[in-house]
Amino acid sequence: MKLAVLCLVVVLTVVAADEPDIDINHADIDVPTREKVPGHKGTITVHVVPHTHDDVGWLKTVDQYYYGSQDDIYKGGVQYIIDTVIEQLVKDPKKKFIYVEVAFFKRWWEEQDKETRQQVKNLVTGGQLEFINGGYCMNDEASVHYTATIDQMSEGLVWLKEQFGGPNYNPPTIAWQIDPFGHSSAHAALSAQMGMKGLFFARMHYQDYDKRKKNKDLEYRWLSVESDTSVFTHVMWDMYWAPSGFCFDTNCEDAPMVTNKNSPEFNVYQRVQDMVDYLENQASHYRSGNIMLTMGGDFCYQNAQKYFKNLDILMEYINANTTANGFKMIYSTPSQYMDAVLKSIGALQNKTDDLFPYADGPHSYWTGYFTSRPALKGYVRDCNNVLQVCKHVEAAAEAEEKLGASSELLRLAMGVSQHHDAVSGTSKQHVANDYARRLAAGQTECEKVITSGLKTKAMYTGKLEQCRLLNESYCEVTQDGNRSLSIIVYNARVTPRVEYIRIPLSHPHYHGYNLVTQQYLQVEYIRVSAATQALNPNALPLEGVFRAELPPLGFASFRLEVSLDSESGSNPVLRSVPVYYGEDLVVESKIYKVHFDPRTGAMKMITNKLAGMSGRSDKVTQRFMEYSSSTGDKVDKQPSGAYIFRPLNDSPDDLGDPILTDYIPGEEFTEIWQTFPDGWISQVTRVYNDKFYIEVEWTVGPIPLDHGREIISRYDTSLSTNKTFYTDSNGRELVERVLNKQPTWDWNVTEPIAGNYYPVNTRATLVDSKKGMQLTVLTDRSQGAASLGEGQVEFMVHRRILKDDYRGVSEPLNETANGQGLIARGKHWLFYSDTLSYHMHRDIGLDMFYKPTVVIGNEGELGVPSWNFFKGSTPASEYLNVVTLQKIPSAENTTSLLVRLENTLPSSEGGKPISVRLDDMFGTPGKWQGYQELGLAADRDIEKVVDYKSHTQYDDTDTTTITLQPFQIRTFVLNFLTNDTENTF
């Protein structure tokens, strides 16, 4: 996505070849004679970096961009860019080019013949073509989960190694994040752990940029205290496109370089002078004797011959007069530029915070996209969970081909969906639909893998199915109430867990059995809400809810035996109980006592009952409110839109008191149902008997269309928070946010609401340090959040806006489904405790992220009721996470597993080292052959990323026991000798 379209639609003609050109060394060339750039001695090297920025979907779908279709939206195609660039690089060994998006390059590569592929390999080996970033896409940094970032980067980087790897292969060392709309500290740390030495980006809050420009601090070192990493960071000059007037592509309006003095179009003197002025200004704001000149832009180099020809002329003229103008231009790459800077500059300033929010004007805060397209954001998160389970099952399969499908399609769809115009919600509607289509196709393939794999492990004699719409109380396989149900529940965590499983049912006439313990299973039946029936007219009328104890990285099985013909088969359905208006409605569990208003069902107070906290209570209330979207005003014409959040007023409008429609107590859980005025918002609050969280399930929509509305759920507490709250960075470290304050620069607050919104990927926290209590709200998708008052936090859950915000999409954010506005449903989990127990939010967060996978059959019998991957000799820590468990290509009769292990608890939250024995972690899939440690993206040896001796100093190599330091992620390939007839596990 771009702020301005650079490559437009006018074709200009370069002078004919037979007209006389001037001598570039002629004495009468008018060159600058002023003093050289202040603060710089000697000649400044200008690193000219030809590049194209190819969005993996935005205004057009991935396929439309690649093939060049839909010219009415945008002219040109990525395949032609790569064609013409390769042709020019082959012709001239002095030229260089960088390419970024592997999603496009991989497709192009697969269409090439052997000769062309060899030419490209030669260009890569010779340093003319350099892959930068190397991920499948250029991912967003606000709305992505760290596991998805790792996966998409690994997908691209490993593919590059497979095609170009060899003794002379140099993997990408630059994180090229030139277009995302703000930058996270977690992404910087992850980049360093992948082996990236530099991070280059273009978008920064305009006030921060102006300060850094003035102080010559546009280059610094970005540190992560929690992850113990650092990366050289470069803030680009004037975004990432060519200087104004110097875009030479077919779709640009800029004039060519005309050197023929006899032509009325002669302009080379003025063009050279304009460029020298530009370079002089840029160089005056950087410290080293090197500056980087990006020559390119969105989908540029459709005609590389034209672009390079004009660029050559410009460079030749400036280089011919280096002594006078003080500049020497060379074809270069970001990695070459970084090396030159680090050799010529002293100590760099350090930075530890992040770069949110981004604003490009006083009333233009890019904080709306933190929430835009909430259904897509939720779907991406759900598909991430499906993908991890899919890879687990593939790793355990006897032979991959027996599964009838693979994870590849979903891996690639997830790679595309992390793009900074995909999960961000900032594409055109038809493109968002295409992202969802890709995910759905990949999910279908992975469902085949999961059901086939679990069927084999459970020795189930019938057909198993997954139910995608469990959150809408619909499942095709359970519709037939005449059949008994076999239910397999898989746990993707490496620790045992207890979950409450909800199965859509047509009636309550079942007997429940735990097939693992061979004991009766208590099932509570509850009717489906009116809101759910409105969400899905096919929703089944009941849900059966039961408590499931699940093994680590494995499954447990249950059975609902239908008993229609006997009276004993009829089970009571939980009823709504009348409440007394004269006193609070109090719901108690083993952990919490929660007070609700008896008329509205609104939460009023939470008490934590655990030892040491008995009687520790705080007011906690929740309301839905809305901001009316600005359509522009006299102060600024900027409206709210897909990117921009600009409320009409400085405070939200209350959406009225809800009505308590149902109070439904049960033995294992209690539900409070609310409906809000006008009927388009409803909510269910669930208190489970033994859970450390209170579940708040919200349903919002269809939002009325009378004006732009941005809906928030606000929690008010009695906690004293000193105008501070904390948000996660891509699900990793927590970042302190102080109202109206930035940690490294003086902020002139011009948008007090939108400017204080931050991205929340998994959680936000309020802390009362004097009282020693905290409230963490965990989210099931990325959302925008703010703390605008003491002890207060609000989450934007849905948006429907009637104007475009002038950032290129050219359509309003007005999502519809089934002829009406989109309905979004999601969950918040509230975790309230003393600060000594605060670390538990990490464990709870893993439970929310790794939702249990449920597969159901109605026509067979189970032979193996329980099974698990994890075979460790000692139980795993609740803070150990298996980020990746994936079978990868290996030699014949060998099984190789790619395994990423994470210690999820940082030192600041009491994290301690975790030891893991690798050779017995997953049982004996064969004879142990050893392991290799790789960088985080699994494309290079760990020695190329860190100091290996220091990195492994706490490992016990004699027993293959490795140690994960607090908050550390380590990546391994585990090798086992197998044969064709053995099961992998």
CSV table of N, CA and C in Angstrom, one decimal, residues 754-835:
chain,number,residue,atom,x,y,z
A,754,ALA,N,-7.2,8.9,18.8
A,754,ALA,CA,-6.5,8.1,17.8
A,754,ALA,C,-5.1,8.0,18.1
A,755,GLY,N,-4.4,9.0,18.6
A,755,GLY,CA,-3.0,9.0,18.8
A,755,GLY,C,-2.6,8.2,20.0
A,756,ASN,N,-3.5,7.8,20.9
A,756,ASN,CA,-3.2,7.0,22.0
A,756,ASN,C,-3.7,5.5,21.8
A,757,TYR,N,-4.0,5.2,20.6
A,757,TYR,CA,-4.4,3.8,20.3
A,757,TYR,C,-3.2,3.0,19.8
A,758,TYR,N,-3.1,1.8,20.3
A,758,TYR,CA,-1.9,0.9,20.0
A,758,TYR,C,-2.4,-0.4,19.6
A,759,PRO,N,-1.6,-1.2,18.8
A,759,PRO,CA,-2.0,-2.5,18.4
A,759,PRO,C,-1.9,-3.5,19.5
A,760,VAL,N,-2.9,-4.3,19.7
A,760,VAL,CA,-2.9,-5.4,20.7
A,760,VAL,C,-3.1,-6.7,19.9
A,761,ASN,N,-2.1,-7.6,19.9
A,761,ASN,CA,-2.2,-8.8,19.2
A,761,ASN,C,-2.8,-9.9,20.1
A,762,THR,N,-2.4,-10.0,21.3
A,762,THR,CA,-2.9,-11.0,22.2
A,762,THR,C,-3.4,-10.5,23.6
A,763,ARG,N,-2.9,-9.4,24.0
A,763,ARG,CA,-3.3,-9.0,25.4
A,763,ARG,C,-2.9,-7.5,25.7
A,764,ALA,N,-3.7,-6.9,26.6
A,764,ALA,CA,-3.3,-5.6,27.2
A,764,ALA,C,-3.5,-5.7,28.7
A,765,THR,N,-2.7,-5.0,29.5
A,765,THR,CA,-2.7,-5.1,30.9
A,765,THR,C,-2.7,-3.8,31.6
A,766,LEU,N,-3.5,-3.8,32.7
A,766,LEU,CA,-3.6,-2.7,33.6
A,766,LEU,C,-2.9,-3.1,34.9
A,767,VAL,N,-2.0,-2.3,35.5
A,767,VAL,CA,-1.3,-2.7,36.7
A,767,VAL,C,-1.4,-1.6,37.8
A,768,ASP,N,-1.8,-2.0,39.0
A,768,ASP,CA,-1.8,-1.1,40.1
A,768,ASP,C,-0.7,-1.5,41.0
A,769,SER,N,0.5,-0.8,40.9
A,769,SER,CA,1.7,-1.2,41.6
A,769,SER,C,1.6,-1.0,43.1
A,770,LYS,N,0.8,0.0,43.6
A,770,LYS,CA,0.7,0.2,45.0
A,770,LYS,C,-0.2,-0.9,45.6
A,771,LYS,N,-1.3,-1.2,45.0
A,771,LYS,CA,-2.2,-2.3,45.5
A,771,LYS,C,-1.6,-3.7,45.2
A,772,GLY,N,-0.8,-3.8,44.2
A,772,GLY,CA,-0.2,-5.1,43.8
A,772,GLY,C,-1.2,-6.0,43.1
A,773,MET,N,-2.1,-5.4,42.3
A,773,MET,CA,-3.1,-6.1,41.5
A,773,MET,C,-3.0,-5.7,40.1
A,774,GLN,N,-3.5,-6.6,39.2
A,774,GLN,CA,-3.5,-6.4,37.8
A,774,GLN,C,-4.7,-7.0,37.1
A,775,LEU,N,-5.1,-6.4,36.0
A,775,LEU,CA,-6.1,-7.0,35.1
A,775,LEU,C,-5.5,-7.1,33.7
A,776,THR,N,-5.5,-8.3,33.2
A,776,THR,CA,-5.1,-8.6,31.8
A,776,THR,C,-6.3,-9.0,31.0
A,777,VAL,N,-6.5,-8.4,29.8
A,777,VAL,CA,-7.5,-8.7,28.9
A,777,VAL,C,-6.8,-9.4,27.7
A,778,LEU,N,-7.1,-10.7,27.5
A,778,LEU,CA,-6.5,-11.4,26.3
A,778,LEU,C,-7.5,-11.4,25.2
A,779,THR,N,-7.0,-11.3,24.0
A,779,THR,CA,-7.9,-11.2,22.8
A,779,THR,C,-7.7,-12.4,21.9
A,780,ASP,N,-8.7,-12.7,21.1
A,780,ASP,CA,-8.6,-13.8,20.2
A,780,ASP,C,-8.2,-13.4,18.8
A,781,ARG,N,-7.9,-12.1,18.6
A,781,ARG,CA,-7.5,-11.6,17.3
A,781,ARG,C,-6.8,-10.2,17.6
A,782,SER,N,-6.2,-9.7,16.6
A,782,SER,CA,-5.6,-8.4,16.7
A,782,SER,C,-6.7,-7.3,16.8
A,783,GLN,N,-6.5,-6.3,17.7
A,783,GLN,CA,-7.4,-5.2,17.8
A,783,GLN,C,-6.6,-4.0,18.2
A,784,GLY,N,-7.2,-2.8,18.0
A,784,GLY,CA,-6.7,-1.6,18.6
A,784,GLY,C,-7.2,-1.3,20.0
A,785,ALA,N,-6.3,-0.8,20.8
A,785,ALA,CA,-6.7,-0.6,22.2
A,785,ALA,C,-6.1,0.7,22.7
A,786,ALA,N,-6.7,1.3,23.8
A,786,ALA,CA,-6.2,2.5,24.4
A,786,ALA,C,-6.6,2.5,25.8
A,787,SER,N,-5.8,3.3,26.6
A,787,SER,CA,-6.1,3.5,28.0
A,787,SER,C,-6.2,5.0,28.2
A,788,LEU,N,-7.4,5.6,28.1
A,788,LEU,CA,-7.6,7.0,28.0
A,788,LEU,C,-8.0,7.6,29.4
A,789,GLY,N,-8.2,6.8,30.4
A,789,GLY,CA,-8.5,7.2,31.7
A,789,GLY,C,-7.9,6.3,32.7
A,790,GLU,N,-7.8,6.8,34.0
A,790,GLU,CA,-7.2,6.0,35.0
A,790,GLU,C,-8.0,4.7,35.2
A,791,GLY,N,-7.2,3.6,35.2
A,791,GLY,CA,-7.8,2.3,35.4
A,791,GLY,C,-8.7,1.8,34.3
A,792,GLN,N,-8.5,2.3,33.1
A,792,GLN,CA,-9.4,2.0,32.0
A,792,GLN,C,-8.7,1.5,30.8
A,793,VAL,N,-9.3,0.6,30.1
A,793,VAL,CA,-8.8,0.1,28.8
A,793,VAL,C,-9.9,-0.2,27.9
A,794,GLU,N,-9.8,0.3,26.7
A,794,GLU,CA,-10.9,0.0,25.7
A,794,GLU,C,-10.3,-0.7,24.4
A,795,PHE,N,-11.1,-1.5,23.8
A,795,PHE,CA,-10.7,-2.3,22.7
A,795,PHE,C,-11.7,-2.0,21.5
A,796,MET,N,-11.2,-1.6,20.4
A,796,MET,CA,-12.1,-1.4,19.2
A,796,MET,C,-12.3,-2.8,18.6
A,797,VAL,N,-13.6,-3.2,18.6
A,797,VAL,CA,-13.9,-4.5,18.1
A,797,VAL,C,-14.5,-4.6,16.7
A,798,HIS,N,-15.0,-3.5,16.2
A,798,HIS,CA,-15.6,-3.5,14.9
A,798,HIS,C,-15.7,-2.1,14.3
A,799,ARG,N,-15.7,-2.0,13.0
A,799,ARG,CA,-15.8,-0.7,12.3
A,799,ARG,C,-16.6,-0.8,11.1
A,800,ARG,N,-17.4,0.2,10.8
A,800,ARG,CA,-18.1,0.3,9.5
A,800,ARG,C,-18.1,1.8,9.2
A,801,ILE,N,-17.5,2.1,8.1
A,801,ILE,CA,-17.2,3.5,7.7
A,801,ILE,C,-17.6,3.8,6.3
A,802,LEU,N,-18.1,5.0,6.1
A,802,LEU,CA,-18.8,5.3,4.8
A,802,LEU,C,-17.9,6.1,3.9
A,803,LYS,N,-16.7,6.5,4.3
A,803,LYS,CA,-15.8,7.3,3.4
A,803,LYS,C,-14.4,6.6,3.3
A,804,ASP,N,-13.8,6.8,2.2
A,804,ASP,CA,-12.4,6.4,2.0
A,804,ASP,C,-11.5,7.4,2.7
A,805,ASP,N,-10.3,7.0,3.2
A,805,ASP,CA,-9.5,7.9,3.9
A,805,ASP,C,-8.3,8.4,3.1
A,806,TYR,N,-8.4,8.3,1.8
A,806,TYR,CA,-7.4,8.9,0.8
A,806,TYR,C,-6.0,8.3,0.9
A,807,ARG,N,-5.9,7.0,1.2
A,807,ARG,CA,-4.6,6.4,1.2
A,807,ARG,C,-4.5,5.3,0.1
A,808,GLY,N,-5.3,5.5,-0.9
A,808,GLY,CA,-5.1,4.6,-2.1
A,808,GLY,C,-6.1,3.6,-2.4
A,809,VAL,N,-6.8,3.1,-1.4
A,809,VAL,CA,-7.8,2.0,-1.6
A,809,VAL,C,-9.0,2.5,-2.4
A,810,SER,N,-9.4,3.7,-2.2
A,810,SER,CA,-10.5,4.4,-3.0
A,810,SER,C,-11.8,3.6,-2.8
A,811,GLU,N,-12.1,3.1,-1.6
A,811,GLU,CA,-13.4,2.6,-1.3
A,811,GLU,C,-13.5,2.6,0.2
A,812,PRO,N,-14.7,2.8,0.7
A,812,PRO,CA,-14.9,2.8,2.2
A,812,PRO,C,-14.9,1.5,2.8
A,813,LEU,N,-14.6,1.4,4.1
A,813,LEU,CA,-14.6,0.2,4.8
A,813,LEU,C,-16.0,-0.2,5.2
A,814,ASN,N,-16.7,-0.8,4.3
A,814,ASN,CA,-18.2,-1.1,4.5
A,814,ASN,C,-18.4,-2.6,4.2
A,815,GLU,N,-18.0,-3.4,5.1
A,815,GLU,CA,-18.1,-4.9,4.9
A,815,GLU,C,-19.6,-5.3,5.0
A,816,THR,N,-20.0,-6.2,4.1
A,816,THR,CA,-21.3,-6.8,4.2
A,816,THR,C,-21.3,-8.3,4.0
A,817,ALA,N,-22.3,-8.9,4.4
A,817,ALA,CA,-22.5,-10.4,4.2
A,817,ALA,C,-24.0,-10.7,4.3
A,818,ASN,N,-24.4,-11.5,3.3
A,818,ASN,CA,-25.8,-11.9,3.3
A,818,ASN,C,-26.7,-10.7,3.1
A,819,GLY,N,-26.3,-9.7,2.4
A,819,GLY,CA,-27.1,-8.5,2.1
A,819,GLY,C,-27.2,-7.5,3.3
A,820,GLN,N,-26.4,-7.7,4.3
A,820,GLN,CA,-26.4,-6.7,5.4
A,820,GLN,C,-25.0,-6.5,5.9
A,821,GLY,N,-24.9,-5.6,6.8
A,821,GLY,CA,-23.5,-5.3,7.4
A,821,GLY,C,-23.0,-6.6,8.1
A,822,LEU,N,-21.6,-6.7,8.1
A,822,LEU,CA,-21.0,-7.8,8.6
A,822,LEU,C,-21.2,-8.0,10.1
A,823,ILE,N,-21.5,-9.2,10.6
A,823,ILE,CA,-21.5,-9.5,12.0
A,823,ILE,C,-20.2,-10.1,12.4
A,824,ALA,N,-19.6,-9.5,13.5
A,824,ALA,CA,-18.3,-10.0,14.0
A,824,ALA,C,-18.5,-10.6,15.4
A,825,ARG,N,-17.9,-11.7,15.7
A,825,ARG,CA,-18.0,-12.3,17.0
A,825,ARG,C,-16.6,-12.7,17.4
A,826,GLY,N,-16.3,-12.4,18.7
A,826,GLY,CA,-15.0,-12.7,19.2
A,826,GLY,C,-15.0,-12.8,20.7
A,827,LYS,N,-13.9,-13.0,21.3
A,827,LYS,CA,-13.8,-13.2,22.8
A,827,LYS,C,-12.7,-12.4,23.4
A,828,HIS,N,-13.0,-12.0,24.6
A,828,HIS,CA,-12.0,-11.5,25.6
A,828,HIS,C,-11.9,-12.4,26.8
A,829,TRP,N,-10.7,-12.7,27.2
A,829,TRP,CA,-10.6,-13.4,28.5
A,829,TRP,C,-10.0,-12.5,29.5
A,830,LEU,N,-10.6,-12.3,30.7
A,830,LEU,CA,-10.2,-11.4,31.7
A,830,LEU,C,-9.5,-12.2,32.8
A,831,PHE,N,-8.2,-11.9,33.0
A,831,PHE,CA,-7.4,-12.5,34.1
A,831,PHE,C,-7.1,-11.5,35.1
A,832,TYR,N,-7.6,-11.7,36.3
A,832,TYR,CA,-7.4,-10.7,37.4
A,832,TYR,C,-6.7,-11.4,38.6
A,833,SER,N,-5.6,-10.8,39.0
A,833,SER,CA,-4.7,-11.4,40.0
A,833,SER,C,-3.8,-10.4,40.7
A,834,ASP,N,-3.1,-10.9,41.7
A,834,ASP,CA,-2.0,-10.0,42.2
A,834,ASP,C,-0.9,-10.0,41.3
A,835,THR,N,0.0,-9.1,41.4
A,835,THR,CA,1.1,-8.9,40.4
A,835,THR,C,2.1,-10.1,40.6
